[in-house]
Short mmCIF file of C-alpha atoms (C1' of nucleotides) in Angstrom, two decimals:
data_model
loop_
_atom_site.label_atom_id
_atom_site.label_comp_id
_atom_site.label_asym_id
_atom_site.label_seq_id
_atom_site.Cartn_x
_atom_site.Cartn_y
_atom_site.Cartn_z
CA MET A 1 23.13 34.32 16.12
CA GLY A 2 20.66 35.38 13.64
CA SER A 3 17.28 34.13 14.91
CA PRO A 4 14.81 33.61 12.28
CA GLY A 5 11.78 35.01 13.31
CA CYS A 6 8.74 33.35 12.88
CA GLU A 7 6.76 36.09 10.88
CA HIS A 8 7.66 34.61 7.47
CA MET A 9 6.03 31.53 8.53
CA GLY A 10 2.84 33.00 9.39
CA CYS A 11 2.42 31.27 12.59
CA THR A 12 1.26 34.39 14.30
CA ALA A 13 -1.75 34.42 12.03
CA HIS A 14 -3.41 31.43 13.59
CA SER A 15 -1.94 31.42 16.98
CA PRO A 16 -2.88 34.34 19.09
CA LEU A 17 -0.82 33.02 22.01
CA TYR A 18 2.31 31.94 19.99
CA ILE A 19 5.42 32.36 21.82
CA SER A 20 8.25 33.28 19.46
CA HIS A 21 11.43 31.10 19.96
CA PRO A 22 14.50 32.59 19.05
CA HIS A 23 15.69 29.58 17.85
CA ALA A 24 12.60 28.53 15.84
CA GLU A 25 13.53 26.56 12.64
CA PRO A 26 11.34 26.40 9.63
CA GLN A 27 8.26 24.41 10.72
CA LEU A 28 4.79 23.77 9.69
CA ALA A 29 6.20 21.43 6.91
CA TRP A 30 3.00 19.84 6.68
CA LEU A 31 1.44 22.69 5.24
CA ASP A 32 3.54 22.20 1.91
CA GLU A 33 2.53 19.09 0.93
CA ALA A 34 0.65 17.63 3.76
CA GLU A 35 -1.32 14.69 2.84
CA ASP A 36 -2.39 13.41 6.13
CA VAL A 37 -1.86 16.10 9.01
CA LYS A 38 -4.73 18.68 8.99
CA PRO A 39 -5.65 20.58 11.86
CA PRO A 40 -8.45 18.20 13.43
CA ARG A 41 -11.03 21.11 13.33
CA SER A 42 -13.65 19.01 15.31
CA LEU A 43 -12.62 16.09 16.92
CA LEU A 44 -15.62 15.86 18.86
CA GLY A 45 -17.67 17.61 16.38
CA LEU A 46 -17.71 20.80 18.41
CA PRO A 47 -17.43 23.96 16.46
CA GLU A 48 -14.26 25.63 17.19
CA PRO A 49 -15.48 28.60 19.30
CA SER A 50 -16.09 25.91 21.71
CA TRP A 51 -12.48 25.60 22.75
CA SER A 52 -12.56 29.30 24.02
CA GLY A 53 -12.63 29.32 27.82
CA VAL A 54 -10.87 26.08 28.27
CA TYR A 55 -8.07 26.88 30.55
CA LEU A 56 -5.48 24.17 31.34
CA PRO A 57 -2.50 26.01 33.37
CA TYR A 58 0.24 26.88 31.02
CA TYR A 59 -0.79 24.18 28.50
CA ASP A 60 -1.64 26.89 26.01
CA ARG A 61 1.69 28.35 26.03
CA LEU A 62 3.58 25.19 25.32
CA VAL A 63 1.25 23.61 22.81
CA MET A 64 0.26 26.67 20.66
CA GLU A 65 3.23 25.87 18.55
CA GLU A 66 2.66 22.17 18.33
CA LYS A 67 -1.13 22.23 17.98
CA PRO A 68 -2.47 25.72 17.22
CA TRP A 69 -5.81 24.05 16.40
CA VAL A 70 -6.33 22.44 19.50
CA LEU A 71 -6.60 25.36 21.90
CA ARG A 72 -7.40 28.51 20.48
CA MET A 73 -7.95 30.66 23.67
CA THR A 74 -9.00 34.09 23.03
CA GLU A 75 -9.08 35.46 26.46
CA THR A 76 -7.08 33.08 28.53
CA PRO A 77 -5.21 34.76 31.57
CA ALA A 78 -1.81 36.00 30.58
CA PRO A 79 0.70 33.10 31.28
CA ALA A 80 2.40 35.19 33.58
CA ALA A 81 -0.52 36.20 35.37
CA PRO A 82 -2.38 33.22 37.02
CA PRO A 83 -0.41 31.64 39.76
CA PRO A 84 0.59 28.16 38.37
CA SER A 85 -1.94 26.13 40.17
CA ARG A 86 -0.76 22.63 41.25
CA SER A 87 -3.79 20.78 40.24
CA PRO A 88 -5.04 20.26 36.68
CA GLU A 89 -8.35 21.74 37.50
CA LEU A 90 -9.77 23.72 34.49
CA SER A 91 -11.16 26.96 34.83
CA PRO A 92 -14.77 27.73 34.74
CA PRO A 93 -16.26 28.56 31.29
CA ALA A 94 -15.76 32.14 30.21
CA PRO A 95 -19.02 33.96 30.49
CA SER A 96 -20.65 33.31 27.14
CA GLN A 97 -22.19 36.31 25.33
CA ALA A 98 -25.56 34.83 25.53
CA GLN A 99 -27.55 34.83 22.36
CA ASP A 100 -31.09 34.47 22.14
CA SER A 101 -32.07 30.93 23.50
CA PRO A 102 -33.13 30.34 27.14
CA PRO A 103 -30.16 30.98 29.31
CA GLU A 104 -30.73 27.79 31.40
CA VAL A 105 -30.69 25.28 28.48
CA GLU A 106 -27.78 26.95 27.01
CA GLY A 107 -25.97 26.83 30.05
CA GLN A 108 -26.56 23.08 30.38
CA VAL A 109 -25.77 22.39 26.78
CA GLU A 110 -22.57 24.59 27.04
CA GLU A 111 -21.47 22.80 30.43
CA ARG A 112 -21.98 19.36 28.65
CA CYS A 113 -19.89 20.29 25.87
CA LEU A 114 -17.33 21.86 28.05
CA GLU A 115 -17.15 18.80 30.02
CA GLN A 116 -16.63 17.04 26.93
CA VAL A 117 -13.97 19.25 25.62
CA GLN A 118 -12.17 19.11 29.07
CA THR A 119 -12.00 15.61 29.12
CA MET A 120 -10.58 15.62 25.74
CA VAL A 121 -8.10 18.09 26.44
CA VAL A 122 -7.05 16.36 29.39
CA GLY A 123 -6.84 13.12 27.46
CA GLU A 124 -4.72 14.71 24.96
CA VAL A 125 -2.23 16.03 27.34
CA LEU A 126 -2.07 12.69 28.99
CA LYS A 127 -1.45 11.00 25.75
CA ASP A 128 1.28 13.45 25.08
CA ILE A 129 2.97 12.58 28.26
CA ASN A 130 2.57 9.07 27.72
CA THR A 131 4.16 9.24 24.31
CA ALA A 132 7.10 10.90 25.70
CA CYS A 133 7.30 8.61 28.60
CA LYS A 134 7.48 5.59 26.04
CA LEU A 135 9.81 7.34 23.95
CA LEU A 136 12.07 8.39 26.72
CA ASN A 137 11.62 5.51 28.70
CA ILE A 138 11.07 7.48 31.86
CA ALA A 139 8.02 7.37 34.44
CA PRO A 140 5.40 9.97 34.04
CA ASP A 141 5.56 11.16 37.41
CA PRO A 142 8.60 13.59 37.81
CA LEU A 143 8.94 12.76 41.35
CA ASP A 144 10.13 9.40 40.39
CA TRP A 145 13.04 10.70 37.81
CA ASN A 146 16.69 10.42 38.91
CA TRP A 147 18.91 13.04 37.29
CA VAL A 148 19.31 11.00 34.14
CA HIS A 149 15.72 11.22 33.58
CA VAL A 150 15.63 14.77 34.21
CA GLN A 151 18.29 15.32 31.73
CA LYS A 152 16.41 13.32 29.14
CA TRP A 153 13.29 15.20 29.83
CA LEU A 154 14.90 18.44 29.62
CA LEU A 155 16.66 17.65 26.42
CA TRP A 156 13.33 16.31 25.05
CA THR A 157 11.74 19.67 26.04
CA GLU A 158 14.16 21.47 24.33
CA HIS A 159 13.86 19.71 21.06
CA LEU A 160 10.16 19.67 21.21
CA TYR A 161 9.71 23.67 21.70
CA ARG A 162 12.83 24.53 20.03
CA LEU A 163 14.63 25.81 23.12
CA PRO A 164 18.33 26.46 23.21
CA GLN A 165 20.43 24.35 25.20
CA VAL A 166 18.96 24.63 28.76
CA SER A 167 19.59 21.08 30.28
CA THR A 168 23.13 22.20 31.24
CA LEU A 169 21.69 24.46 33.62
CA PHE A 170 19.87 21.84 35.58
CA GLN A 171 22.32 19.38 36.00
CA GLU A 172 22.71 17.26 39.24
CA LEU A 173 18.87 17.61 39.68
CA ASN A 174 16.72 14.54 40.32
CA GLY A 175 12.98 14.89 39.80
CA ARG A 176 12.23 15.51 43.37
CA ASP A 177 14.71 18.61 43.39
CA LEU A 178 13.16 19.91 40.20
CA CYS A 179 9.58 19.71 41.60
CA SER A 180 10.47 21.48 44.70
CA MET A 181 11.83 24.53 42.67
CA THR A 182 9.56 27.56 42.23
CA GLU A 183 9.12 29.44 39.04
CA ALA A 184 11.47 31.91 40.48
CA ASP A 185 13.98 29.15 40.97
CA PHE A 186 13.51 28.19 37.24
CA ARG A 187 13.80 31.77 35.92
CA GLN A 188 16.93 31.98 37.97
CA ARG A 189 18.73 28.99 36.23
CA SER A 190 17.27 30.10 32.90
CA LEU A 191 16.10 33.54 32.69
CA GLN A 192 14.54 33.29 29.34
CA PHE A 193 13.08 29.69 29.40
CA GLY A 194 12.86 29.25 32.97
CA ASP A 195 9.14 29.65 32.92
CA VAL A 196 8.57 27.52 29.87
CA LEU A 197 10.11 24.71 31.54
CA TYR A 198 8.45 25.42 34.71
CA ALA A 199 5.05 25.37 32.87
CA HIS A 200 5.94 22.17 31.36
CA LEU A 201 6.92 20.36 34.57
CA ASP A 202 3.66 21.87 35.68
CA ILE A 203 1.71 19.96 33.27
CA TRP A 204 3.55 16.80 34.12
CA ARG A 205 3.08 17.23 37.58
CA SER A 206 -0.72 17.93 37.32
CA ALA A 207 -1.16 14.74 35.09
CA ALA A 208 0.76 12.74 37.71
CA ALA A 209 -1.39 14.34 40.75
CA MET A 210 -4.57 13.63 38.45
CA LYS A 211 -3.57 9.90 38.26
CA GLU A 212 -3.25 9.72 42.17
CA ARG A 213 -6.67 11.16 42.59
CA CYS A 214 -8.70 9.37 40.36
CA PRO A 215 -8.68 5.59 40.26
CA PRO A 216 -7.69 4.73 36.70
CA GLU A 217 -10.63 2.44 36.18
CA ASP A 218 -13.44 4.91 36.26
CA SER A 219 -11.55 7.11 33.92
CA LYS A 220 -11.30 4.66 31.19
CA SER A 221 -14.99 5.70 30.67
CA ALA A 222 -16.86 6.23 27.50
CA ALA A 223 -14.21 7.44 25.11
CA ASP A 224 -12.34 5.32 22.70
CA ASP A 225 -8.75 4.97 23.82
CA ASP A 226 -6.02 4.55 26.16
CA SER A 227 -5.15 8.10 27.56
CA TRP A 228 -5.47 6.82 31.07
CA SER A 229 -4.13 3.20 30.86
CA ASP A 230 -1.46 4.30 28.99
CA VAL A 231 -0.18 6.87 31.28
CA ILE A 232 -0.32 4.57 34.16
CA GLY A 233 1.07 1.79 32.18
CA ASP A 234 3.94 -0.19 33.60
CA TYR A 235 7.15 1.23 33.29
CA PRO A 236 9.73 0.61 32.38
CA SER A 237 8.98 -0.24 28.76
CA GLN A 238 12.81 -1.03 28.47
CA PRO A 239 14.46 -1.64 25.07
CA ILE A 240 12.80 0.08 22.23
CA HIS A 241 13.63 -0.83 18.58
CA LEU A 242 14.57 1.90 16.42
CA TRP A 243 11.54 0.99 13.82
CA GLN A 244 9.23 1.07 17.04
CA PHE A 245 10.75 4.33 17.95
CA LEU A 246 10.19 5.97 14.52
CA ARG A 247 6.51 4.54 14.43
CA GLU A 248 5.81 6.07 17.83
CA LEU A 249 6.90 9.44 16.24
CA LEU A 250 4.96 8.73 13.27
CA LEU A 251 1.60 8.03 15.39
CA LYS A 252 1.98 11.39 17.11
CA PRO A 253 1.89 13.66 13.85
CA HIS A 254 0.51 16.60 15.87
CA ASN A 255 3.87 16.72 17.91
CA TYR A 256 6.41 15.24 15.41
CA SER A 257 5.26 15.80 11.95
CA ARG A 258 7.82 18.51 11.67
CA CYS A 259 10.62 15.96 11.74
CA ILE A 260 8.86 12.69 10.40
CA ARG A 261 5.52 12.17 8.79
CA TRP A 262 3.61 9.67 6.79
CA LEU A 263 3.60 10.11 3.02
CA ASN A 264 1.25 7.22 2.72
CA LYS A 265 0.23 5.79 5.96
CA GLU A 266 -1.55 2.77 4.36
CA LYS A 267 1.41 1.62 2.67
CA GLY A 268 3.53 2.56 5.62
CA ILE A 269 5.57 4.93 3.50
CA PHE A 270 7.07 7.78 5.53
CA LYS A 271 9.36 10.75 5.27
CA ILE A 272 12.04 11.97 7.54
CA GLU A 273 11.77 15.66 7.26
CA ASP A 274 14.26 16.70 9.54
CA SER A 275 16.84 14.08 10.18
CA ALA A 276 18.77 16.07 12.36
CA HIS A 277 15.95 16.34 14.74
CA VAL A 278 15.06 12.65 14.33
CA ASP A 279 18.46 11.49 15.16
CA ARG A 280 18.65 13.75 18.18
CA LEU A 281 15.49 12.48 19.71
CA TRP A 282 16.75 8.95 18.91
CA GLY A 283 20.18 9.81 20.67
CA ILE A 284 18.23 11.37 23.72
CA ARG A 285 16.31 8.10 24.01
CA LYS A 286 19.24 5.83 23.69
CA ASN A 287 21.74 8.02 25.72
CA ARG A 288 23.77 8.31 22.59
CA PRO A 289 24.91 12.08 22.46
CA ALA A 290 27.11 11.03 19.37
CA MET A 291 24.09 9.81 17.28
CA ASN A 292 23.84 11.19 14.06
CA TYR A 293 21.55 10.52 10.75
CA ASP A 294 24.69 8.54 9.24
CA LYS A 295 24.48 6.09 12.07
CA LEU A 296 20.67 6.16 12.36
CA SER A 297 20.15 5.54 9.04
CA ARG A 298 22.59 2.66 8.79
CA SER A 299 20.39 1.03 11.61
CA ILE A 300 17.35 1.55 9.29
CA ARG A 301 19.25 -0.34 6.55
CA GLN A 302 19.88 -3.38 8.70
CA TYR A 303 16.29 -3.70 8.56
CA TYR A 304 16.22 -4.13 4.68
CA LYS A 305 17.46 -7.77 4.96
CA LYS A 306 15.06 -8.44 8.04
CA GLY A 307 12.02 -7.21 6.23
CA ILE A 308 11.12 -4.54 8.34
CA ILE A 309 11.78 -1.44 6.55
CA ARG A 310 12.82 -0.88 2.88
CA LYS A 311 13.21 1.73 0.42
CA PRO A 312 9.75 2.40 -1.53
CA ASP A 313 9.49 1.33 -4.99
CA VAL A 314 10.33 4.73 -6.21
CA SER A 315 13.34 5.42 -3.99
CA ARG A 316 13.33 9.00 -2.74
CA ARG A 317 15.81 10.66 -0.21
CA LEU A 318 14.72 10.40 3.29
CA VAL A 319 11.79 8.10 2.38
CA TYR A 320 11.34 4.79 3.65
CA GLN A 321 8.67 2.26 3.91
CA PHE A 322 7.41 -0.28 6.69
CA VAL A 323 7.08 -3.52 5.06
CA ASN A 324 4.43 -4.51 7.22
CA PRO A 325 2.12 -1.48 7.63
CA VAL A 326 -0.08 -1.23 10.44
"C1'" DA B 1 26.89 18.62 1.22
"C1'" DA B 2 23.66 15.54 2.29
"C1'" DC B 3 22.09 11.00 1.49
"C1'" DC B 4 22.45 6.10 0.27
"C1'" DA B 5 24.42 1.20 0.29
"C1'" DG B 6 26.37 -2.11 2.56
"C1'" DG B 7 31.01 -4.49 5.08
"C1'" DA B 8 33.34 -4.57 9.17
"C1'" DC B 9 33.61 -4.83 14.01
"C1'" DA B 10 32.61 -3.83 18.93
"C1'" DG B 11 29.82 -3.84 22.69
"C1'" DG B 12 25.53 -4.86 25.36
"C1'" DT B 13 21.51 -7.71 26.26
"C1'" DA C 1 22.40 -14.74 18.93
"C1'" DC C 2 20.79 -10.32 18.12
"C1'" DC C 3 20.41 -5.32 17.91
"C1'" DT C 4 22.70 -1.46 17.19
"C1'" DG C 5 26.46 2.14 17.49
"C1'" DT C 6 30.61 3.12 15.04
"C1'" DC C 7 33.65 3.65 11.21
"C1'" DC C 8 34.43 3.24 6.71
"C1'" DT C 9 34.41 3.06 1.49
"C1'" DG C 10 32.37 4.30 -2.40
"C1'" DG C 11 28.47 5.74 -5.02
"C1'" DT C 12 24.31 9.23 -6.00
"C1'" DT C 13 21.62 13.24 -5.69
#
DNA sequence: AACCAGGACAGGT
DNA sequence: ACCTGTCCTGGTT
């Protein structure tokens, strides 16, 4: 298999901890004609350097590709080095090369910033998990998964991180089995990607552990939205319509803009950038391994007469439009 | 070759 | 009844 490296895509340039995936496909499509997706440089109005020092176990390894702008860790411990803590604690701030301001004041300010950043990062993680739960129709806590859920999660993870097929190596395992496995066990099943899967699972477990520790009410604090309540939200969410599914993907540009993205969010116009990827995700969601774009697009076409989706006025390949944009 | 339009039918809810 | 997966014919890019 000729594996396209990622050098030609320039992804190493902005992501120091980028893990090259042997099966990486051309990505960062949003760079070409991106209209909506730009790295949110300062979601909190924080200068970029403030990100450094934030350490969520393993998170960096997994999201660098997806959101290279979110965690730009300069000196985070090497992924293999730290024992994968089973709790979502964040490491203390890296000692800053103090400048000229009074150290205590600066320390306090920094601490506050860091708290905000931590809250936000954790919130983002939780939101991503919540999205995946909705899209996959699985519970957030891996301990609650049966083997079908495990397979779904594995397939999803494969596609999210462009891993080669690994799900077959973890057959007949339920969530409890999976959680009882050590990193070594993972590596034994998949020499190359066991650690990545283990790390990803670790994030999910941490999120679930967090949810247990903190009562959901308090944590719905100051911030705007729904991170907690969503993750904790009731399951199952049951049948999902294709149009809902597509919208969910569209609402998570940092995760899915490589395969589907808005061309004009206000008008509800979107483009399927990677039809194969989208049909695969839909197939995973619906437990339809034979799903393909032909069938998916046929389902989209059914929405024409229902007035849910249509082709935009100037019809373009792989471009559709929600009749009632949000 | 991939995408698009839409008819027909089956199967599940 | 409705949704959608599947298959199909035929057209377009």
